[in-house]
Tab-separated table of C-alpha atoms in Angstrom:
chain	number	residue	atom	x	y	z
A	1	UNK	CA	-24.508	2.804	2.390
A	2	UNK	CA	-26.311	-0.429	3.559
A	3	UNK	CA	-26.853	-3.092	0.814
A	4	UNK	CA	-30.739	-2.603	0.832
A	5	UNK	CA	-30.390	1.255	0.378
A	6	UNK	CA	-27.663	0.909	-2.495
A	7	UNK	CA	-30.095	-2.005	-4.183
A	8	UNK	CA	-32.690	0.196	-4.144
A	9	UNK	CA	-30.705	3.425	-5.627
A	10	UNK	CA	-29.809	1.707	-8.006
A	11	UNK	CA	-32.988	0.542	-9.531
A	12	UNK	CA	-33.450	3.963	-10.079
A	13	UNK	CA	-31.015	3.888	-13.002
A	14	UNK	CA	-29.322	7.339	-11.267
A	15	UNK	CA	-32.509	9.322	-10.283
A	16	UNK	CA	-32.984	10.167	-6.194
A	17	UNK	CA	-35.672	8.039	-5.146
A	18	UNK	CA	-38.452	9.658	-3.370
A	19	UNK	CA	-38.574	7.811	-0.593
A	20	UNK	CA	-35.061	8.742	0.199
A	21	UNK	CA	-34.307	12.116	2.220
A	22	UNK	CA	-33.085	14.402	-0.249
A	23	UNK	CA	-29.153	15.395	0.220
A	24	UNK	CA	-30.279	18.910	-0.094
A	25	UNK	CA	-32.800	18.486	2.663
A	26	UNK	CA	-29.871	16.616	4.768
A	27	UNK	CA	-27.494	20.155	3.712
A	28	UNK	CA	-30.549	22.746	4.980
A	29	UNK	CA	-31.364	20.455	8.212
A	30	UNK	CA	-27.443	21.058	9.062
A	31	UNK	CA	-27.781	24.484	8.790
A	32	UNK	CA	-30.682	24.787	10.572
A	33	UNK	CA	-29.541	22.673	13.794
A	34	UNK	CA	-26.822	25.320	14.369
A	35	UNK	CA	-23.875	23.071	13.294
A	36	UNK	CA	-22.283	25.948	11.469
A	37	UNK	CA	-23.441	28.750	13.881
A	38	UNK	CA	-22.322	27.048	16.643
A	39	UNK	CA	-18.869	26.378	16.138
A	40	UNK	CA	-17.845	27.412	12.428
A	41	UNK	CA	-17.930	23.893	10.993
A	42	UNK	CA	-18.769	24.142	7.452
A	43	UNK	CA	-20.270	20.975	5.237
A	44	UNK	CA	-17.882	20.616	2.306
A	45	UNK	CA	-19.235	16.950	1.252
A	46	UNK	CA	-22.092	14.693	1.436
A	47	UNK	CA	-23.089	11.700	-0.159
A	48	UNK	CA	-24.833	8.935	0.844
A	49	UNK	CA	-23.808	7.232	3.974
A	50	UNK	CA	-20.839	9.722	4.324
A	51	UNK	CA	-20.200	13.652	5.357
A	52	UNK	CA	-17.372	15.788	5.560
A	53	UNK	CA	-16.656	18.908	7.656
A	54	UNK	CA	-14.090	21.369	7.451
A	55	UNK	CA	-13.458	23.297	11.211
A	56	UNK	CA	-11.103	26.738	10.703
A	57	UNK	CA	-9.620	26.827	14.021
A	58	UNK	CA	-9.810	29.933	16.361
A	59	UNK	CA	-8.869	30.836	19.988
A	60	UNK	CA	-12.684	30.652	20.788
A	61	UNK	CA	-12.713	26.627	20.359
A	62	UNK	CA	-9.198	26.407	22.752
A	63	UNK	CA	-9.027	24.791	25.932
A	64	UNK	CA	-7.628	21.262	24.896
A	65	UNK	CA	-4.414	19.514	25.230
A	66	UNK	CA	-1.667	21.449	24.427
A	67	UNK	CA	-3.623	24.357	23.592
A	68	UNK	CA	-5.816	22.379	21.191
A	69	UNK	CA	-9.598	22.283	20.287
A	70	UNK	CA	-11.146	21.440	23.729
A	71	UNK	CA	-12.486	17.540	23.595
A	72	UNK	CA	-16.236	18.568	23.951
A	73	UNK	CA	-16.315	20.380	20.753
A	74	UNK	CA	-14.471	17.533	19.067
A	75	UNK	CA	-16.750	15.547	20.414
A	76	UNK	CA	-19.959	17.415	19.172
A	77	UNK	CA	-18.483	17.490	15.804
A	78	UNK	CA	-17.893	13.658	15.797
A	79	UNK	CA	-21.651	13.869	16.567
A	80	UNK	CA	-22.723	16.095	13.807
A	81	UNK	CA	-20.611	14.318	11.197
A	82	UNK	CA	-21.957	10.793	12.158
A	83	UNK	CA	-25.787	12.128	12.604
A	84	UNK	CA	-25.708	14.303	8.944
A	85	UNK	CA	-24.685	10.841	7.688
A	86	UNK	CA	-27.206	8.871	9.124
A	87	UNK	CA	-30.086	11.386	8.133
A	88	UNK	CA	-28.441	10.908	4.262
A	89	UNK	CA	-29.749	7.470	4.484
A	90	UNK	CA	-33.185	7.812	6.226
A	91	UNK	CA	-36.466	7.011	4.128
A	92	UNK	CA	-39.864	7.915	4.715
A	93	UNK	CA	-41.037	7.296	7.801
A	94	UNK	CA	-38.048	7.188	9.426
A	95	UNK	CA	-37.630	8.955	13.085
A	96	UNK	CA	-34.260	10.456	14.166
A	97	UNK	CA	-34.129	9.713	17.809
A	98	UNK	CA	-31.185	10.608	19.419
A	99	UNK	CA	-27.683	9.731	19.997
A	100	UNK	CA	-27.435	6.443	22.262
A	101	UNK	CA	-23.776	5.908	22.059
A	102	UNK	CA	-20.956	8.222	21.490
A	103	UNK	CA	-17.296	7.217	21.905
A	104	UNK	CA	-14.096	8.895	21.238
A	105	UNK	CA	-10.331	8.419	21.361
A	106	UNK	CA	-8.319	11.327	21.552
A	107	UNK	CA	-4.910	10.434	19.724
A	108	UNK	CA	-2.608	13.868	19.882
A	109	UNK	CA	-3.719	17.638	20.134
A	110	UNK	CA	-6.141	19.241	17.806
A	111	UNK	CA	-3.890	22.288	16.392
A	112	UNK	CA	-2.889	24.054	13.179
A	113	UNK	CA	-5.332	26.252	11.300
A	114	UNK	CA	-8.439	23.744	10.099
A	115	UNK	CA	-9.762	20.319	11.363
A	116	UNK	CA	-11.358	18.131	8.797
A	117	UNK	CA	-13.935	15.647	10.347
A	118	UNK	CA	-15.811	12.868	8.153
A	119	UNK	CA	-18.370	10.529	9.292
A	120	UNK	CA	-19.317	6.916	7.446
A	121	UNK	CA	-21.893	4.910	8.222
A	122	UNK	CA	-21.090	1.043	9.296
A	123	UNK	CA	-24.469	-0.195	8.894
A	124	UNK	CA	-28.235	1.213	9.602
A	125	UNK	CA	-30.706	-0.756	10.286
A	126	UNK	CA	-34.743	0.193	11.324
A	127	UNK	CA	-33.708	0.778	15.306
A	128	UNK	CA	-30.212	1.345	15.056
A	129	UNK	CA	-27.271	2.794	12.930
A	130	UNK	CA	-23.424	2.819	14.009
A	131	UNK	CA	-20.951	5.346	12.530
A	132	UNK	CA	-17.437	5.936	12.761
A	133	UNK	CA	-15.685	9.547	12.203
A	134	UNK	CA	-12.359	10.731	12.222
A	135	UNK	CA	-11.049	14.012	12.692
A	136	UNK	CA	-7.744	15.414	11.147
A	137	UNK	CA	-5.414	18.193	11.599
A	138	UNK	CA	-4.020	20.033	8.495
A	139	UNK	CA	-1.200	18.134	8.253
A	140	UNK	CA	-3.153	14.883	7.428
A	141	UNK	CA	-2.565	13.674	11.415
A	142	UNK	CA	-5.222	11.476	13.081
A	143	UNK	CA	-6.413	13.341	16.200
A	144	UNK	CA	-9.473	11.681	17.154
A	145	UNK	CA	-11.341	8.640	16.158
A	146	UNK	CA	-14.707	7.885	17.167
A	147	UNK	CA	-18.097	5.691	17.015
A	148	UNK	CA	-21.681	6.654	17.287
A	149	UNK	CA	-24.435	4.459	17.698
A	150	UNK	CA	-28.014	6.633	16.857
A	151	UNK	CA	-31.589	5.392	17.967
A	152	UNK	CA	-33.893	5.330	14.998
A	153	UNK	CA	-37.745	4.898	15.321
A	154	UNK	CA	-40.650	4.326	12.398
A	155	UNK	CA	-43.842	6.766	11.796
A	156	UNK	CA	-45.589	3.430	11.016
A	157	UNK	CA	-44.714	0.890	13.562
């Protein structure tokens, strides 16, 4: 969470401020955009500035190195994890514009029964947010790491 968002949230003494996007709304948005229907990724944890997903691996996700999950699917999962984490820090008037840059390093084949994806926001400003994501296999090994720069706007600008 950014320092300013953390300070504002702390000022509410535990209550969710109405100017912050509700975590329930972020959950609903994820389900509406089809992340779960498209790949089968399940949103397993959500908090301010961080999301976690679990992806059961099926033969439909293959095509990657050594028979693992296809790299394009992993890139999409990194994008979904970071964009969902950005939404958790959005305030009234923020406009989600789109991913401006995506970088991914594939470190080993993504095999096993499931992948675990986490997205964490490093910094959210007025026009850009930057976040990191990691994908681990079911043995806890890091299989891919990515960074997203996301473009934001303001409705009142």
